[in-house]
Coordinates of C-alpha atoms in Angstrom, one line a residue:
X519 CA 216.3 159.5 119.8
X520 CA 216.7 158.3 123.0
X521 CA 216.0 160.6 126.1
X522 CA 218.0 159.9 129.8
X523 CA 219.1 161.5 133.0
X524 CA 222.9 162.7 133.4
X525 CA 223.7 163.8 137.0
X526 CA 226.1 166.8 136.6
X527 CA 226.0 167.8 140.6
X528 CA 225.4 165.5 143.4
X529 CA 221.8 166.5 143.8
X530 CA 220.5 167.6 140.3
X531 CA 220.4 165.8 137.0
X532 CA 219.6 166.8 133.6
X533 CA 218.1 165.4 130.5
X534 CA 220.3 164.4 127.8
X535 CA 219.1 163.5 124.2
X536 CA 221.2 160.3 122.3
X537 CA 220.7 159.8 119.1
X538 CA 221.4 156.0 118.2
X539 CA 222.1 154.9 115.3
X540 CA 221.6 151.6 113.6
X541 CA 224.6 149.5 112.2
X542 CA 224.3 148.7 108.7
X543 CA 227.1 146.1 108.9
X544 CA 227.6 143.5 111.5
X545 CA 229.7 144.8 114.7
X546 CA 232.4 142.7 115.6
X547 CA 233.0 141.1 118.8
X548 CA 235.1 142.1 121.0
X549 CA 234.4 140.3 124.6
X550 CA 231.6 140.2 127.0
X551 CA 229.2 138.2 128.4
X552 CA 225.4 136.7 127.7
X553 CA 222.5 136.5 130.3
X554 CA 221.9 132.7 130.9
X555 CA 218.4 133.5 131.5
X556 CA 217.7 136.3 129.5
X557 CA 219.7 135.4 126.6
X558 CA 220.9 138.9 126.7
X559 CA 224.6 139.4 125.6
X560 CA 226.1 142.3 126.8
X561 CA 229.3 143.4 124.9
X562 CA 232.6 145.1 126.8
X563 CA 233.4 147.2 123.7
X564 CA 231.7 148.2 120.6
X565 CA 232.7 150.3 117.7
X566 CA 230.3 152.6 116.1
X567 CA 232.4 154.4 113.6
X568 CA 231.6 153.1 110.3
X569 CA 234.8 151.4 108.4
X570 CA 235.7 153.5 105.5
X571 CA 235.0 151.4 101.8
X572 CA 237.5 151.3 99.4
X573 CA 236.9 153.4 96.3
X574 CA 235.3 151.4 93.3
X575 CA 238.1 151.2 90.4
X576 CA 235.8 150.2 88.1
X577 CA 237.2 146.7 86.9
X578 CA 237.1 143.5 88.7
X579 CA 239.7 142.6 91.1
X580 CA 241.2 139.1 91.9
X581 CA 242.9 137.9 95.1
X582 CA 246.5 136.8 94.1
X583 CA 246.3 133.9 96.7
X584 CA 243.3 132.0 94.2
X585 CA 245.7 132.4 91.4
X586 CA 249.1 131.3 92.4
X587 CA 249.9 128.1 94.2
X588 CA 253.1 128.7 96.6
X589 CA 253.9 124.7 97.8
X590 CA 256.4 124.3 101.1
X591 CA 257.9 121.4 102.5
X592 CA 257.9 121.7 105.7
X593 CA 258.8 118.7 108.8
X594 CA 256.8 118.7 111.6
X595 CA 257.3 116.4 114.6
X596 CA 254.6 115.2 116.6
X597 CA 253.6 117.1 120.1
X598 CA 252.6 113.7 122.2
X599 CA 255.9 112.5 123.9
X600 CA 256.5 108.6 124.0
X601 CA 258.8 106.7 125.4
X602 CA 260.7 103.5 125.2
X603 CA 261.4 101.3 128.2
X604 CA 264.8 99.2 128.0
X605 CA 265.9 96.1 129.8
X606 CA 268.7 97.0 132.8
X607 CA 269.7 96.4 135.9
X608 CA 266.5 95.6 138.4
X609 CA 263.9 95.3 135.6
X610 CA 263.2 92.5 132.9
X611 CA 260.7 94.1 129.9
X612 CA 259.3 90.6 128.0
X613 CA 260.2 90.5 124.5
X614 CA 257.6 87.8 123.7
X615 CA 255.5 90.5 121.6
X616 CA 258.7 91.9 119.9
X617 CA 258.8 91.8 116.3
X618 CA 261.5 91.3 114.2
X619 CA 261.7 94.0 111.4
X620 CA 264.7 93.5 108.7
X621 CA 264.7 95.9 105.6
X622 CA 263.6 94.7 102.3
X623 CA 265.3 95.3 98.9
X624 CA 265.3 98.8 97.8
X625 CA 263.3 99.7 94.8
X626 CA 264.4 102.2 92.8
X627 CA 261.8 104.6 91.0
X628 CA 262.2 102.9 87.4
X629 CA 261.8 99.1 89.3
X630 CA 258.6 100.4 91.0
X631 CA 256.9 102.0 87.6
X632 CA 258.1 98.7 85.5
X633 CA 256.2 96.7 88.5
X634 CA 253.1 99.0 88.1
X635 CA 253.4 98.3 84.3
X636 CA 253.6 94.6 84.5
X637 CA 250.3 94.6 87.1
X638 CA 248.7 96.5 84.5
X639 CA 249.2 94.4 82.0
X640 CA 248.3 91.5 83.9
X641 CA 245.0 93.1 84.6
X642 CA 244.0 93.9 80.9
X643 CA 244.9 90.4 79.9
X644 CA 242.2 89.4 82.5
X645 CA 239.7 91.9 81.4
X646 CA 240.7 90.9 77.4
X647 CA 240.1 87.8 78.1
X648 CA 236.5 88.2 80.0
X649 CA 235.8 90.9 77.1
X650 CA 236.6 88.1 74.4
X651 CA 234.4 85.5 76.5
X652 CA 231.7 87.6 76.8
X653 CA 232.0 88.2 73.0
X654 CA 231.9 84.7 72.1
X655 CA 229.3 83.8 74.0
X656 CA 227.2 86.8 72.4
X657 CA 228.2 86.2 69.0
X658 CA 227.2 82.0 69.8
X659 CA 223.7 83.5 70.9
X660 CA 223.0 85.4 67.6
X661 CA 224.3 82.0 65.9
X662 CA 222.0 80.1 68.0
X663 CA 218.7 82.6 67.1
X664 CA 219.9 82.7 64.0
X665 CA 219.7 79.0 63.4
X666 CA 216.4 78.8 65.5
X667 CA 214.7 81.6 63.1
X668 CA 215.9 79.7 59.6
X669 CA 214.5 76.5 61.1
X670 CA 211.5 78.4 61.7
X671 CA 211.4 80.0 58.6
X672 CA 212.2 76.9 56.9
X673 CA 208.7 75.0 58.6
X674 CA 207.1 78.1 57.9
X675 CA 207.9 78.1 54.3
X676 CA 207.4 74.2 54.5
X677 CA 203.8 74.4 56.2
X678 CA 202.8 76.9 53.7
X679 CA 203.4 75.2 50.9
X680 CA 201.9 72.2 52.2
X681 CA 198.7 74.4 53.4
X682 CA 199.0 75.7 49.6
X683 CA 199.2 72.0 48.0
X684 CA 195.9 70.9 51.0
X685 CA 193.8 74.0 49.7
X686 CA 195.0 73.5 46.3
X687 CA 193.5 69.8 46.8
X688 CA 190.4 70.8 48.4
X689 CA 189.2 73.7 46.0
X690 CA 189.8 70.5 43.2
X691 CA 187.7 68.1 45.4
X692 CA 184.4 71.4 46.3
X693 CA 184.7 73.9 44.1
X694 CA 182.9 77.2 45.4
X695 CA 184.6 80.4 43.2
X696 CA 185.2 80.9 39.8
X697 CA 188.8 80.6 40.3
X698 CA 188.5 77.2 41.8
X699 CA 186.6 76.1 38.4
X700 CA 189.3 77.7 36.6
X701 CA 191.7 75.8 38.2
X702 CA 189.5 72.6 37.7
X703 CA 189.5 73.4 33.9
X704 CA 192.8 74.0 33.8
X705 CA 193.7 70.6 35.3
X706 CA 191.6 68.9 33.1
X707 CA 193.1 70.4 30.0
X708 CA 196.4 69.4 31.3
X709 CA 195.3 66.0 31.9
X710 CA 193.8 65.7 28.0
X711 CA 197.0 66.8 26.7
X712 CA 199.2 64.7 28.5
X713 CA 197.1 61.7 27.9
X714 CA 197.0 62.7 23.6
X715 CA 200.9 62.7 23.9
X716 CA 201.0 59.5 25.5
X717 CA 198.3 57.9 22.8
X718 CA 200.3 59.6 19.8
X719 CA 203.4 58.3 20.9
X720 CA 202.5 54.7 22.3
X721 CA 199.3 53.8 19.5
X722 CA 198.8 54.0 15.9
X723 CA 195.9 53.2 13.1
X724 CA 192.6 51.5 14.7
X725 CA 194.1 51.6 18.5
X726 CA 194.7 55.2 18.3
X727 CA 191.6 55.9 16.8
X728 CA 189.8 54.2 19.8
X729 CA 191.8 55.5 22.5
X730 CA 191.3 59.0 21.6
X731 CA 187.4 58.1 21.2
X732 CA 187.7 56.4 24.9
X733 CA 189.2 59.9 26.0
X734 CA 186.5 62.1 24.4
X735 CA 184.2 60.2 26.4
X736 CA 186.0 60.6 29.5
X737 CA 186.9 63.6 29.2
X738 CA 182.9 64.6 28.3
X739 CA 181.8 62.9 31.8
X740 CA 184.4 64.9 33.5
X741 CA 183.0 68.0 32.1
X742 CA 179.8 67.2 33.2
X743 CA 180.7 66.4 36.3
X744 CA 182.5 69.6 36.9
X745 CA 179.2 71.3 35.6
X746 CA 177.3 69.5 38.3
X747 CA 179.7 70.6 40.9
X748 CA 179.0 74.4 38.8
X749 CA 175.4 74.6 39.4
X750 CA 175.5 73.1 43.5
X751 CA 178.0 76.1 43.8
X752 CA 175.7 78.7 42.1
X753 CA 173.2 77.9 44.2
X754 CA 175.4 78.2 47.5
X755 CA 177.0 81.2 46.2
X756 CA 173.8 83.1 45.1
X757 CA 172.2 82.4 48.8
X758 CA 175.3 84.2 50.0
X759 CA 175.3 87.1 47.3
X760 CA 171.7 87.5 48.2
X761 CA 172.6 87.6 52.5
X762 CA 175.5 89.7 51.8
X763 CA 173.6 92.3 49.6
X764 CA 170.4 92.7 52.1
X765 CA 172.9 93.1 55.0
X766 CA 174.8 95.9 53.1
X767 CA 171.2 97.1 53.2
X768 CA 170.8 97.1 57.0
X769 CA 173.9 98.8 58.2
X770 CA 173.9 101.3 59.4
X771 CA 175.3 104.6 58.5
X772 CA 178.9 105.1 59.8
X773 CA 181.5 108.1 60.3
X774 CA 184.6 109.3 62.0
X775 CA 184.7 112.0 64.7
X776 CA 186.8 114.0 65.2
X777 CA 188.6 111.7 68.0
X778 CA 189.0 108.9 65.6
X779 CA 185.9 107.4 67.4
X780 CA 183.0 105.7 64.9
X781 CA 179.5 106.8 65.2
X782 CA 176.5 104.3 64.2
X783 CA 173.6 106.0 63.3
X784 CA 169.9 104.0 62.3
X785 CA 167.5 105.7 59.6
X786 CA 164.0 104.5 59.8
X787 CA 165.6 102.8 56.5
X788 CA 167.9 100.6 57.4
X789 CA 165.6 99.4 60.5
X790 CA 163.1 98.8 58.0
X791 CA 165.8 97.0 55.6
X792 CA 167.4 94.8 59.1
X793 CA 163.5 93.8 59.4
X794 CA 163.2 92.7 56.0
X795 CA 166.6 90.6 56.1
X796 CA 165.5 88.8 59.7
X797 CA 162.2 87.9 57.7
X798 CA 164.2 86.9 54.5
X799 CA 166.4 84.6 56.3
X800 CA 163.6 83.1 58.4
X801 CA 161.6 82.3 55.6
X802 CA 164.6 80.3 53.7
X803 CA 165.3 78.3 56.6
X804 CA 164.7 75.2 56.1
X805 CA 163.9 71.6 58.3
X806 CA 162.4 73.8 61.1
X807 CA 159.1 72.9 63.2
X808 CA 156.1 73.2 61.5
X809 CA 154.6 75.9 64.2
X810 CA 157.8 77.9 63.6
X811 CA 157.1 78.0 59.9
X812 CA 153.4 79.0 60.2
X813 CA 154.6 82.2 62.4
X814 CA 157.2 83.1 60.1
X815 CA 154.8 82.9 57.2
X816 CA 152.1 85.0 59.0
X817 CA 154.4 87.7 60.2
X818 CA 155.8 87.3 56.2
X819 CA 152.0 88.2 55.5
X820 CA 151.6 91.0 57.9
X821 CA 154.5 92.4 56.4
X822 CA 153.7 92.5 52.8
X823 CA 150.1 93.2 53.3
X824 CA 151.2 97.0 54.0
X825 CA 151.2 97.4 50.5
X826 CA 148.6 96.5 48.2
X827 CA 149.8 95.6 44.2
X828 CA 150.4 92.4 42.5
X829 CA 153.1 91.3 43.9
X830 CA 152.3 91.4 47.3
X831 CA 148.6 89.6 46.4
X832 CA 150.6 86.5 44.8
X833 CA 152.8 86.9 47.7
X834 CA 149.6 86.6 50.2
X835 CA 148.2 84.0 47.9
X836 CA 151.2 81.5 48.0
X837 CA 151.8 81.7 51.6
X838 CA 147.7 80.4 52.5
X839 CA 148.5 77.9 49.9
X840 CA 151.0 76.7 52.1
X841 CA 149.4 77.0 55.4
X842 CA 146.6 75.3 53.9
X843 CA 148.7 72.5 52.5
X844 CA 150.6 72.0 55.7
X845 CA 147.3 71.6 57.6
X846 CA 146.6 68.7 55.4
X847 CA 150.3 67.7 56.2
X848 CA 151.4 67.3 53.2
X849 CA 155.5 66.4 53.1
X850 CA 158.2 69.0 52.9
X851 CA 159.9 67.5 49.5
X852 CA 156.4 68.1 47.9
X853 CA 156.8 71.9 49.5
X854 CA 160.0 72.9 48.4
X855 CA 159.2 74.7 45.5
X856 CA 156.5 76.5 46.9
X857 CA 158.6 77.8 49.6
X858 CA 161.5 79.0 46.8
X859 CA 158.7 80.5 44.6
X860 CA 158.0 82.3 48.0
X861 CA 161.5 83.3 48.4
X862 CA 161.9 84.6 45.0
X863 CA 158.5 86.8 45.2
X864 CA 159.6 88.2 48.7
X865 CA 163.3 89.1 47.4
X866 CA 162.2 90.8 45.0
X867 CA 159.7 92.6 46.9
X868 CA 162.6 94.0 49.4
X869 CA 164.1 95.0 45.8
X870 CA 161.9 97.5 45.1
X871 CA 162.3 100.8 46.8
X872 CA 159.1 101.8 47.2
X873 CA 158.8 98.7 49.8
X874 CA 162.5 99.2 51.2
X875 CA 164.0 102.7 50.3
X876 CA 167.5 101.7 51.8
X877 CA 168.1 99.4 48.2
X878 CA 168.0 102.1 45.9
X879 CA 171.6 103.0 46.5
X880 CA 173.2 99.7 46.2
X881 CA 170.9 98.3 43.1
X882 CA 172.8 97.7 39.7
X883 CA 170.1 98.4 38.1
X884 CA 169.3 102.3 38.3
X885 CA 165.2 102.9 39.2
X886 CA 165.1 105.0 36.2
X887 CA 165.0 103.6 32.6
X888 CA 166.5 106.6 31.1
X889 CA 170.0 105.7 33.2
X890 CA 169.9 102.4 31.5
X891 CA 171.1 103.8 27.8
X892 CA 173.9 105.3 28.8
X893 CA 177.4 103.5 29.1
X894 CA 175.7 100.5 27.4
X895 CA 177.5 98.4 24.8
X896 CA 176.9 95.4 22.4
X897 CA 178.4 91.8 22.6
X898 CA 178.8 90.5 19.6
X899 CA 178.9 86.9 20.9
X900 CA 176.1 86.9 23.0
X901 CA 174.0 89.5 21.4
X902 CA 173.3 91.4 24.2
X903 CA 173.4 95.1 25.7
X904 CA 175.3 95.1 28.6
X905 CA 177.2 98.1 30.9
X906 CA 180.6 98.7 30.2
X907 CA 181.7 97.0 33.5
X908 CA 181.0 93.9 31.5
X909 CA 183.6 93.9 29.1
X910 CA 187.6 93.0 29.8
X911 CA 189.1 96.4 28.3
X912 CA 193.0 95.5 27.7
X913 CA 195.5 98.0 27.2
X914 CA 196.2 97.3 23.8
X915 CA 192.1 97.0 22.5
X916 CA 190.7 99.6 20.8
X917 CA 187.1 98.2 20.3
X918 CA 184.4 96.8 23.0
X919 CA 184.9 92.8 22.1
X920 CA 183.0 89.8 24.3
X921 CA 181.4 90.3 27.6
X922 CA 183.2 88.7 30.9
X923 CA 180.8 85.4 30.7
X924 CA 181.6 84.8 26.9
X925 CA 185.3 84.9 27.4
X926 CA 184.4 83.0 30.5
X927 CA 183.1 80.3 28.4
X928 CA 185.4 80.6 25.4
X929 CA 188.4 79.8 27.8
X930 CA 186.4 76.4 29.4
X931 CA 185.8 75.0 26.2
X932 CA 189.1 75.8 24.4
X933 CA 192.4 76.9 26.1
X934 CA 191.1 76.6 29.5
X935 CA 194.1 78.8 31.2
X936 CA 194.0 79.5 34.8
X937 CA 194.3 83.4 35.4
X938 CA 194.2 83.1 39.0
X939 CA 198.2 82.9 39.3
X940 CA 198.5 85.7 37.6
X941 CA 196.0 87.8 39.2
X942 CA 197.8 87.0 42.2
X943 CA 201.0 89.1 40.9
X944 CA 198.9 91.7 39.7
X945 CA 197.6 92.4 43.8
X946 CA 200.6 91.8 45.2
X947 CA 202.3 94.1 42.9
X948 CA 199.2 97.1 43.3
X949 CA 199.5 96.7 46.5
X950 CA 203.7 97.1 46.9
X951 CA 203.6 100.0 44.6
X952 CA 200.3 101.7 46.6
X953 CA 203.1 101.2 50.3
X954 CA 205.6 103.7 48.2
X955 CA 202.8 106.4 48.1
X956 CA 204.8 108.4 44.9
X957 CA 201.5 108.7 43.1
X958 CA 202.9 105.7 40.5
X959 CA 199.8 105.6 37.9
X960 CA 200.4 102.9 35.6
X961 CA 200.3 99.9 37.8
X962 CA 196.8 100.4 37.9
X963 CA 196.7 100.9 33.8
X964 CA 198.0 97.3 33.3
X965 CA 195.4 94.5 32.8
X966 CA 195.8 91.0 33.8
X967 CA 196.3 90.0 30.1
X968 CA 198.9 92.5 29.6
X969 CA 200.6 90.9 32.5
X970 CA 200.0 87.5 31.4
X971 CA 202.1 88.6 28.5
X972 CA 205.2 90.4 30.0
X973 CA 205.3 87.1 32.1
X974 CA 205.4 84.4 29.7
X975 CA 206.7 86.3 26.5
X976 CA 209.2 88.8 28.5
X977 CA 210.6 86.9 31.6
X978 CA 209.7 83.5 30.2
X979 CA 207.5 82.2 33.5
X980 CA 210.6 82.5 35.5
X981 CA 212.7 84.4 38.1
X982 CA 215.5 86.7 36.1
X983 CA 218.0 85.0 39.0
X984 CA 217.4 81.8 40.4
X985 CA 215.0 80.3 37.3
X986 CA 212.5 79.7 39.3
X987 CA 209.1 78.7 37.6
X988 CA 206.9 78.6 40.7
X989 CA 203.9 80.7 40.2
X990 CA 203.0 81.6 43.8
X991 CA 206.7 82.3 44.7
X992 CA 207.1 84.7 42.1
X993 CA 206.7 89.0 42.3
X994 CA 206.9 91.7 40.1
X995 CA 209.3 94.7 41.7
X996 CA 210.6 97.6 40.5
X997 CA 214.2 97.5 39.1
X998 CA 215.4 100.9 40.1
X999 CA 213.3 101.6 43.6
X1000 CA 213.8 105.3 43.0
X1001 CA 211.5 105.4 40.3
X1002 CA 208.4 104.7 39.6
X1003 CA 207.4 101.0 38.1
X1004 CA 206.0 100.7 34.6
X1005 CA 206.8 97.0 32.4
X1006 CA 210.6 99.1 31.1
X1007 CA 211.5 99.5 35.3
X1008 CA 210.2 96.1 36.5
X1009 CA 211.9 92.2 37.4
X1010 CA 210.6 89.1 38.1
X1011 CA 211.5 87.3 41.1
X1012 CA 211.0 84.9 44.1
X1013 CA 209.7 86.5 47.6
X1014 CA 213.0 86.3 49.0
X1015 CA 215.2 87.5 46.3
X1016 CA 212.9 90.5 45.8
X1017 CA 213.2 91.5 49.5
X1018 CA 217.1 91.4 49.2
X1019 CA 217.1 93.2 46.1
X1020 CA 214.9 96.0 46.9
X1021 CA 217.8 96.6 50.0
X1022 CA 220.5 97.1 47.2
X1023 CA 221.8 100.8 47.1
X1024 CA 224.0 100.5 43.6
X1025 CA 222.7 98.1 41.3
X1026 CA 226.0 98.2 39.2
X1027 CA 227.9 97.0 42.0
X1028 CA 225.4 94.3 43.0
X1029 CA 224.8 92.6 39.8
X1030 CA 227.4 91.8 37.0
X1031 CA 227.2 93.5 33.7
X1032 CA 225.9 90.4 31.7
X1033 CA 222.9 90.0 34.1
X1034 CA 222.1 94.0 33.7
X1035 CA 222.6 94.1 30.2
X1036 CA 220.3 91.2 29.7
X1037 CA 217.5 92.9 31.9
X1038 CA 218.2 95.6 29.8
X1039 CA 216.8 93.8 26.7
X1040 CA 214.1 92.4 28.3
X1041 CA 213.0 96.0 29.4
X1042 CA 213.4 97.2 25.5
X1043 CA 210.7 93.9 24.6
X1044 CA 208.4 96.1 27.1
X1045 CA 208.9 99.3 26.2
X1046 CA 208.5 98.3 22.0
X1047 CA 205.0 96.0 23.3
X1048 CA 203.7 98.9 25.0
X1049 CA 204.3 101.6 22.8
X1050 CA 201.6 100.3 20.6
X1051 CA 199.0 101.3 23.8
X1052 CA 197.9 104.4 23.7
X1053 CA 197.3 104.8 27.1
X1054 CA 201.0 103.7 27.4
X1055 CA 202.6 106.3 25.4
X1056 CA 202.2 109.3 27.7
X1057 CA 204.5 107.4 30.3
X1058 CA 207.3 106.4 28.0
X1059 CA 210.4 108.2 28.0
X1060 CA 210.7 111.3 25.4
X1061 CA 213.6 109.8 23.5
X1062 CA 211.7 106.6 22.9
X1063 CA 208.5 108.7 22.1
X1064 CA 210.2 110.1 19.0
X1065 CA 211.9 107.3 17.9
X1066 CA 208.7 105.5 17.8
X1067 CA 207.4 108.6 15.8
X1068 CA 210.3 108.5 13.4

């Protein structure tokens, strides 16, 4: 409310109480007039009656006028006059600037479209024809990288093979593993049967007799020689066996957080293990200064002089025989076995674990005798007990026969096979089948003689396609990819054809029926090999289980 003075006479007033009230909708306006320096606008009229709503029907309403389109032609002529000035009597207007405008020929409405029509085609033959450009040039491109990766493919597959031939070479001319020896063997039996062809077929009576005596002889200093090369590479390899088992010693221990992160942790073990390898390689060092060597031989004596037994007093022993002898400088050649005979004591000093507790774990030799009888067989060849890791164990045996080293050396003196091509099948098969992840089991049952069967008996050394008979080009795949690989599911061949034909979808489609159906019989060969294994038989299908049971 709102109090104010109303004069109802000329001399008196009276008080007067106005309620205002606030709009609740926006007053229109009807005229007035705004302050300039207020800002205050002052309004001539005002309305305060409220506008009455319209009743709510309850359903949405639509203005007509968003719905329906009304269209008008209508003509409207400009509002700004113009004029035009024209030559006459007492004025001249220059018609330098006139233009001459004539009318053109009329198009009708059909003309005009088939002119539009004619543009556009005009325009898509352009556009086809950068469209077609564009496509040759990107189809030249793939041509170009694909003749660029062949090439390179090609060298690659060229420097490979040379690489393969150069090592191939070089493990012939140094020797170091037992495959190299292998291959060395197998060369040389090679060799001796081509030359006894040659004799048989070229000599007869007396010359014969003296040729093949000549070869006997050659081929017996060949042998030795290779046995010369044998004992140099025992004694390089057996340094390293030595170094690589006293450094599996000294790591430390290692595992996986949580983050993926490795942790290294040192025991006072494996310090005291890394001690004893940084002694044991000082110590067979050799052609080092003479003050160098009595340090590392005094620290070898402070070392072992922590524990008091025999060993470690022969140790002691030996090592002030050598100081002493070097004080009288005597020559190194007159030292070296000294020093090895120091070696050997001091190895076998970090082998023990009550001197170095860390090689307890990683000794093939268990501490306690009573582990010793168990797992233990007999070689008949040798005559000695060995552990069962000793003994090939094929598929098809079913008693313990020679040890590893007597089939070693029944295979140098008499067929004298190189295994190593073959064992290169078996790892590059173990490992394709281990990428499929389908638990397949039996890839790890076959042996490396088992294979060396399938291969020459079954597939005949050769790829099932292309007949090729090079070993280190050759793989073992599965047949049908959806299941799993066993000898009755497996093909032999090269690198390349192997990639393409694990891509096939159908095989029925890819191959002709001749070339299945012989697979076919060269599966059954498996499948009738195998059945005789009695780890095999648990894998073979149940219709060939009973008719192999029939």
């Amino acid at each position: 409310c709102l109090g104010t003075s109303v004069w109802t006479d000329p001399d008196t007033f009276q008080d007067v109480d106005v309620k205002i009230e606030r709009p609740t909708f926006r007053k229109p306006f009807l005229g007035g007039f705004k302050n300039r320096i207020t800002g205050v606008e002052f309004h001539n009229a005002g309305s305060q009656t409220i506008p009455k709503k319209r009743p709510e029907k309850g359903t949405t309403l639509f203005c007509r006028e968003t719905q329906t389109v009304f269209q008008k032609n209508k003509r409207q002529q400009t509002a700004n006059p113009t004029s035009t000035q024209m030559t006459k009597v007492g004025l001249y207007v220059s018609s330098v600037t006139d233009k001459l405008i004539t009318p053109g020929k009329y198009f009708t409405a059909e003309e005009y479209h088939k002119h539009r029509l004619e543009a556009v085609i005009v325009l898509q033959k352009y556009f086809r024809r950068w469209h077609a450009r564009k496509l040759v040039q990107k189809l030249k491109e793939e041509k170009r990288l694909r003749l660029a990766w062949e090439a390179q493919e090609e060298l690659k597959k060229k420097k490979e093979k040379e690489d393969k031939v150069r090592r191939e070479s070089e493990r012939r001319l140094n020797p170091k593993t037992k495959e190299d020896f292998e291959l060395l063997y197998h060369a040389l039996e090679s060799w001796r049967q081509e030359e006894i062809e040659w004799i048989n077929a070229t000599l007869t009576g007396a010359e014969r007799k003296a040729a093949l005596c000549g070869l006997l002889e050659e081929e017996a200093q060949l042998i030795a020689s290779i046995g010369r090369h044998k004992i140099n590479a025992d004694e390089e390899n057996q340094h390293k066996a030595v170094l690589h088992f006293l450094s599996k010693c000294a790591q430390p221990k290692r595992w996986k957080a949580y983050d993926g992160k490795t942790t290294e942790m040192d025991t006072p073990y494996t310090l005291r293990a890394r001690e004893l390898l940084e002694i044991y390689r000082s110590v067979s060092m050799n052609d080092i200064p003479q003050d160098e060597r009595v340090d590392v031989l005094l620290t070898l004596r402070r070392t072992v002089e922590e524990h008091a037994c025999e060993l470690t007093k022969e140790i002691v022993e030996l090592i002030d025989r050598e100081v002493d002898l070097m004080s009288r400088e005597v020559k190194e050649c007159n030292l070296e076995g000294l020093r090895k005979r120091i070696c050997t004591l001091f190895l076998q000093y970090i082998k023990t674990p009550k001197f170095n507790p860390e090689v307890a774990k990683i000794l093939k030799v268990p501490p306690d005798p009573l582990k010793l009888y168990k797992n233990v067989n007999f070689c008949h060849s040798c005559e000695n007990y060995l552990p069962s890791t000793e003994f090939p164990v094929p598929a098809n045996s079913r008693t313990i026969g020679r040890c590893h080293l007597c089939c070693k050396l029944d295979n140098e003196a008499r067929q004298r096979e190189s295994f190593f091509k073959y064992r290169l099948i078996l790892e590059n098969l173990r490992k394709s089948e281990a990428d499929y992840q389908d638990d397949t089991k039996i890839v790890f049952l076959v042996q490396l003689q088992d294979l060396q069967y399938m291969i020459e008996n079954i597939w005949g050394c050769q790829s099932a396609l292309s007949a090729c008979s090079d070993f280190y080009d050759l793989v073992m795949v599965r047949w049908d990819k959806q299941q799993e690989w066993s000898p009755w599911n497996t093909v032999l061949l090269t690198k390349d054809e192997a990639d393409a034909h694990l891509k096939l979808c159908n095989l029925q489609e890819a191959y002709e029926a001749a070339f299945i159906h012989r697979i076919k019989q060269k599966h059954i060969r498996a499948k009738k090999y195998f059945a005789q294994i009695p780890a095999m038989t648990s894998f073979l299908p149940r219709s060939n289980k009973q008719a192999n049971a029939s």
